[in-house]
Amino acid sequence: MQTHMRREINEIPEAVARLLERSAGDLAHAGRALRERDPAFLVTIARGSSDHAATFIKYAIELTTGRPVASLGPSLASIYHAPMKLAGSAAIAISQSGKSPDIVAMTQAATQAGALTLALTNTPASPMAQASSHTIDIQAGPELAVAATKSYFNSIVAGLALLAEWVDDDALKRALQDLPALCSRAVNLDWTDLAGQLGDADSLFMLGRGPALAIASEAALKFKETSNMHAEAYSSAEVLHGPVALVDYRFPVIAFAARDAAEASVVEIADGLVGKGALAFATSSRAGKASELPFVATGHPLTDALCLILPFYGFVEAWSRTRGFNPDAPAALKKVTETK
């Protein structure tokens, strides 16, 4: 019997197409608002998988516009009640449910502090949306599995579409229109060889750089959520500053490398870790010593990085089941987590 998680992974191409069609008007309107605001800086408000989506969007905005983007800790508003000075800025709040009290409080505080607030949510009638200047329905549809897949992916697509409207980036717009078909290919890639190699490993590193670091962070979380497996995400540069001490014989390392300016450096680190005895894998044809994992080259560095999560989702869902877990209902977790 197919799990909810596997079904929802398969639905991602359709969900992306639905978002780009049904939310096009709201994306264009919010993009115009960003052009008019011309923010000197931006902030993000999110937790969990949504925070990993925010990290991806952060890199995309910084790479495209040169505007700095920082993550705000929701507790600044919900616990510390710290006054914020956000005049002239924009804030992107991301939450599937849009109702966690700390996220809502921080979004309200950002709006009151002068930020142009944009909510990316699967629940457009939520308190977070009501606290925002503009709301984008990410159109992921019902998501029953506890581990987010469709909502994570569509949150990033919404952020990229918003960016494309803001700066009128025709190349990114074309890449997004091509994305549903490319997603259909990516969700069907087979990472079975990775499962055979991991064996009885109980800990591993996930590496990335730039937008792919957000993919590595999401992948590490999914290992923990679905399989009770310890996984940590690092920048491929940062891993050499201490964490590499843990790498020994057959320590698993998965390097998420997109077809962008960081690809060569990510692969170089992965290949170097093989020299320390690591069992290293990389989503790149440039890998010399690390084993190559299948990927879809999209022709645009941002969508290329984003599509790396799709074959991983399929892998980790199957991995969870083979280890005796239910990826739909991990122990001690629930679908909507509300924190104060």
XYZ file of C-alpha atoms in Angstrom:
340
model
C 0.000 0.000 0.000
C 1.381 3.409 -1.004
C 2.096 5.797 1.877
C 0.681 9.312 2.062
C 4.263 10.587 1.853
C 4.982 8.741 -1.412
C 1.666 9.887 -2.877
C 2.411 13.486 -1.950
C 5.891 13.306 -3.468
C 4.295 12.111 -6.701
C 1.850 15.037 -6.563
C 4.593 17.704 -6.515
C 4.690 18.324 -10.299
C 0.931 18.908 -10.339
C 1.120 21.092 -7.233
C 3.810 23.280 -8.842
C 1.717 23.735 -11.978
C -1.315 24.593 -9.848
C 0.635 27.224 -7.889
C 2.014 28.913 -10.996
C -1.453 29.057 -12.564
C -3.796 29.813 -9.681
C -1.587 32.179 -7.676
C -0.168 34.065 -10.668
C -2.228 37.184 -9.971
C -1.272 37.366 -6.296
C 2.395 36.776 -7.151
C 2.353 39.588 -9.713
C 0.641 41.940 -7.239
C 3.108 41.141 -4.446
C 6.018 41.465 -6.883
C 4.871 44.974 -7.809
C 4.656 45.842 -4.120
C 8.263 44.745 -3.678
C 9.365 46.865 -6.643
C 7.607 49.878 -5.163
C 9.079 49.259 -1.714
C 12.572 48.591 -3.133
C 13.636 47.100 0.228
C 17.178 47.756 1.423
C 17.063 44.408 3.228
C 14.683 41.535 3.878
C 13.959 39.219 6.788
C 12.387 35.769 6.963
C 10.090 34.259 9.589
C 9.745 30.468 9.720
C 10.493 27.218 11.556
C 11.295 23.619 10.581
C 11.016 22.732 6.895
C 9.607 26.198 6.268
C 12.809 27.692 7.662
C 14.818 25.570 5.232
C 12.621 26.953 2.458
C 13.371 30.436 3.787
C 17.108 29.698 3.620
C 16.770 28.694 -0.030
C 14.821 31.884 -0.797
C 17.423 33.920 1.116
C 20.207 32.686 -1.146
C 18.076 33.191 -4.257
C 17.324 36.815 -3.323
C 20.894 37.619 -2.338
C 22.329 36.047 -5.486
C 19.820 37.802 -7.732
C 19.371 41.237 -6.142
C 22.348 41.744 -3.844
C 19.964 42.617 -1.002
C 20.873 41.005 2.343
C 18.347 38.642 3.911
C 18.346 37.645 7.590
C 16.308 35.126 9.556
C 14.375 36.535 12.523
C 13.907 34.309 15.558
C 10.140 34.216 16.199
C 10.795 34.315 19.937
C 11.924 37.945 19.517
C 8.233 38.798 19.376
C 6.496 35.933 21.170
C 8.775 35.598 24.211
C 11.094 38.609 24.389
C 8.689 41.242 23.001
C 11.699 43.023 21.522
C 10.869 46.183 19.545
C 11.922 45.851 15.908
C 13.032 48.566 13.461
C 12.080 47.300 10.008
C 11.089 50.453 8.146
C 12.011 50.177 4.477
C 12.323 46.398 4.613
C 10.306 43.407 3.469
C 9.534 40.288 5.494
C 8.708 36.840 4.132
C 6.776 34.627 6.547
C 6.464 30.937 5.648
C 4.188 28.393 7.312
C 2.002 25.632 5.945
C -0.679 26.095 8.602
C -0.027 29.755 9.317
C -1.184 29.427 12.894
C 1.789 28.732 15.160
C 1.586 31.499 17.805
C 5.245 32.512 17.589
C 5.199 32.779 13.789
C 1.983 34.804 13.916
C 3.391 37.087 16.632
C 6.592 37.747 14.687
C 4.659 38.425 11.485
C 2.401 40.891 13.287
C 5.435 42.553 14.866
C 7.180 42.858 11.492
C 4.130 44.498 9.938
C 3.789 46.893 12.854
C 7.522 47.671 12.659
C 7.144 48.923 9.089
C 8.024 45.884 6.974
C 6.159 44.931 3.825
C 5.100 41.445 4.947
C 4.473 38.592 2.528
C 2.940 35.325 3.730
C 3.659 32.069 1.878
C 1.169 29.542 3.211
C -0.993 26.570 2.354
C -3.761 28.107 4.493
C -4.606 31.555 3.095
C -7.253 32.224 5.769
C -4.746 31.662 8.592
C -3.795 34.171 11.313
C -0.322 34.581 9.756
C -1.877 35.528 6.443
C -4.235 37.975 8.121
C -1.252 39.618 9.814
C 0.548 40.130 6.483
C 0.427 42.786 3.802
C 0.168 40.183 1.012
C -0.630 36.474 0.982
C 0.461 33.850 -1.533
C -1.476 30.588 -1.458
C 1.194 27.989 -2.249
C -1.525 25.659 -3.584
C 0.121 22.483 -2.262
C -3.247 20.906 -1.527
C -3.918 18.594 1.442
C -0.752 17.136 2.958
C -1.480 14.206 5.280
C 2.000 12.856 5.970
C 3.672 14.471 8.965
C 6.896 15.034 7.010
C 6.394 18.014 4.694
C 7.221 17.495 1.017
C 4.755 19.304 -1.271
C 4.505 22.299 1.047
C 8.290 22.645 1.347
C 8.790 22.468 -2.405
C 5.921 24.821 -3.257
C 6.997 27.348 -0.617
C 10.301 27.679 -2.446
C 8.623 27.819 -5.856
C 6.388 30.618 -4.546
C 9.442 32.475 -3.262
C 11.230 32.095 -6.607
C 8.134 33.214 -8.522
C 7.825 36.227 -6.236
C 11.487 37.058 -6.873
C 11.021 36.701 -10.641
C 8.078 39.134 -10.557
C 9.921 41.575 -8.304
C 12.990 41.936 -10.561
C 11.244 40.946 -13.820
C 13.679 38.072 -14.385
C 12.636 36.461 -17.669
C 15.146 33.599 -17.368
C 13.804 32.619 -13.957
C 10.216 32.934 -15.187
C 10.957 30.546 -18.059
C 12.711 28.140 -15.690
C 9.658 28.085 -13.431
C 7.323 27.409 -16.352
C 9.532 24.433 -17.265
C 9.580 23.172 -13.689
C 6.494 20.887 -13.586
C 7.823 18.705 -16.423
C 11.288 18.589 -14.872
C 9.774 17.673 -11.491
C 8.001 14.747 -13.140
C 11.390 13.414 -14.211
C 13.070 14.115 -10.874
C 10.488 12.359 -8.681
C 11.088 9.154 -10.648
C 14.868 9.055 -10.279
C 16.126 5.969 -8.461
C 18.557 6.286 -5.555
C 18.286 2.598 -4.605
C 22.067 2.166 -4.799
C 22.429 4.674 -1.971
C 20.236 2.523 0.276
C 22.353 -0.529 -0.444
C 25.541 1.330 0.425
C 24.319 2.887 3.678
C 23.798 -0.509 5.288
C 23.442 -0.147 9.049
C 24.790 3.408 9.279
C 23.210 5.417 12.083
C 24.698 8.871 11.384
C 25.688 10.872 8.321
C 26.529 14.306 6.943
C 24.559 16.197 4.291
C 26.564 18.853 2.441
C 25.608 21.743 0.191
C 26.537 25.301 -0.630
C 24.403 28.288 -1.531
C 20.792 27.275 -2.262
C 21.800 23.599 -2.099
C 22.684 24.074 1.587
C 18.951 24.560 2.188
C 18.373 21.253 0.387
C 20.964 19.530 2.578
C 19.281 20.948 5.695
C 15.879 19.686 4.595
C 17.321 16.256 3.757
C 18.950 15.977 7.184
C 15.649 16.826 8.873
C 13.815 14.190 6.825
C 16.270 11.484 7.937
C 15.533 12.410 11.551
C 11.771 12.705 11.094
C 11.121 9.550 9.100
C 13.876 7.150 10.180
C 15.142 8.223 13.613
C 18.531 8.573 11.924
C 21.035 11.194 13.030
C 21.954 13.482 10.145
C 23.601 16.893 10.178
C 23.741 19.442 7.370
C 26.812 21.582 6.764
C 28.154 23.911 4.167
C 30.727 21.940 2.198
C 33.227 24.614 3.264
C 32.151 24.694 6.911
C 32.437 20.916 7.340
C 36.224 21.267 7.204
C 36.175 23.587 10.225
C 35.700 20.916 12.876
C 32.943 18.455 11.886
C 35.313 16.623 9.523
C 36.935 15.121 12.633
C 33.979 12.722 12.853
C 34.526 11.349 9.351
C 36.184 7.948 9.376
C 35.933 4.656 7.479
C 32.629 4.365 5.600
C 31.091 7.389 7.337
C 28.288 8.376 4.915
C 28.350 11.794 3.272
C 25.784 13.022 0.735
C 26.809 16.153 -1.172
C 24.026 18.101 -2.893
C 25.712 19.856 -5.806
C 23.732 21.941 -8.287
C 24.882 23.102 -11.704
C 26.025 26.481 -10.373
C 29.206 28.311 -9.391
C 29.605 26.185 -6.245
C 29.433 22.778 -7.953
C 33.192 22.309 -8.368
C 33.954 23.208 -4.751
C 31.235 20.925 -3.356
C 32.465 17.990 -5.433
C 36.072 18.669 -4.476
C 35.174 18.396 -0.787
C 33.165 15.202 -1.340
C 36.034 13.629 -3.278
C 38.465 14.719 -0.570
C 36.410 13.051 2.134
C 36.677 9.770 0.248
C 40.389 10.055 0.908
C 39.590 9.999 4.634
C 37.638 6.787 4.181
C 34.193 8.356 3.854
C 31.399 6.741 1.879
C 30.643 9.831 -0.212
C 27.942 10.502 -2.800
C 27.382 13.592 -4.950
C 24.675 14.802 -7.309
C 27.211 15.729 -9.961
C 28.836 14.198 -13.015
C 32.055 15.939 -11.953
C 32.590 13.552 -9.044
C 35.876 11.698 -9.340
C 36.000 9.589 -6.176
C 32.528 10.138 -4.727
C 29.717 8.020 -6.177
C 27.375 9.900 -8.514
C 23.697 10.145 -7.591
C 21.103 10.647 -10.365
C 19.852 14.211 -10.838
C 17.916 16.340 -13.330
C 19.810 19.284 -14.836
C 17.200 22.029 -15.279
C 19.261 24.637 -17.108
C 18.855 27.254 -14.360
C 21.000 27.205 -11.201
C 18.113 27.905 -8.819
C 15.623 25.346 -10.099
C 18.502 22.906 -10.544
C 19.286 23.109 -6.825
C 15.615 22.831 -5.899
C 15.027 19.649 -7.900
C 17.766 17.859 -5.953
C 15.366 17.281 -3.066
C 12.897 15.268 -5.164
C 14.852 12.016 -5.674
C 15.977 12.274 -2.054
C 12.365 12.420 -0.878
C 11.631 9.215 -2.775
C 14.719 7.583 -1.337
C 14.080 8.532 2.289
C 10.430 7.425 2.157
C 11.508 3.958 0.999
C 14.447 3.911 3.431
C 12.085 4.639 6.323
C 9.816 1.731 5.432
C 12.685 -0.739 5.015
C 13.902 0.159 8.517
C 10.491 -0.621 9.986
C 9.173 2.933 10.402
C 5.986 4.569 9.199
C 7.045 7.731 7.319
C 3.489 9.062 7.505
C 3.391 9.131 11.292
C 6.824 9.441 12.951
C 6.867 8.813 16.680
C 6.519 11.886 18.928
C 5.688 14.193 15.988
C 2.474 15.733 14.724
C 1.579 17.519 11.516
C 1.121 20.995 12.918
C 3.549 22.076 15.613
C 2.546 25.212 17.507
C 5.215 26.949 19.565
C 5.049 30.109 21.623
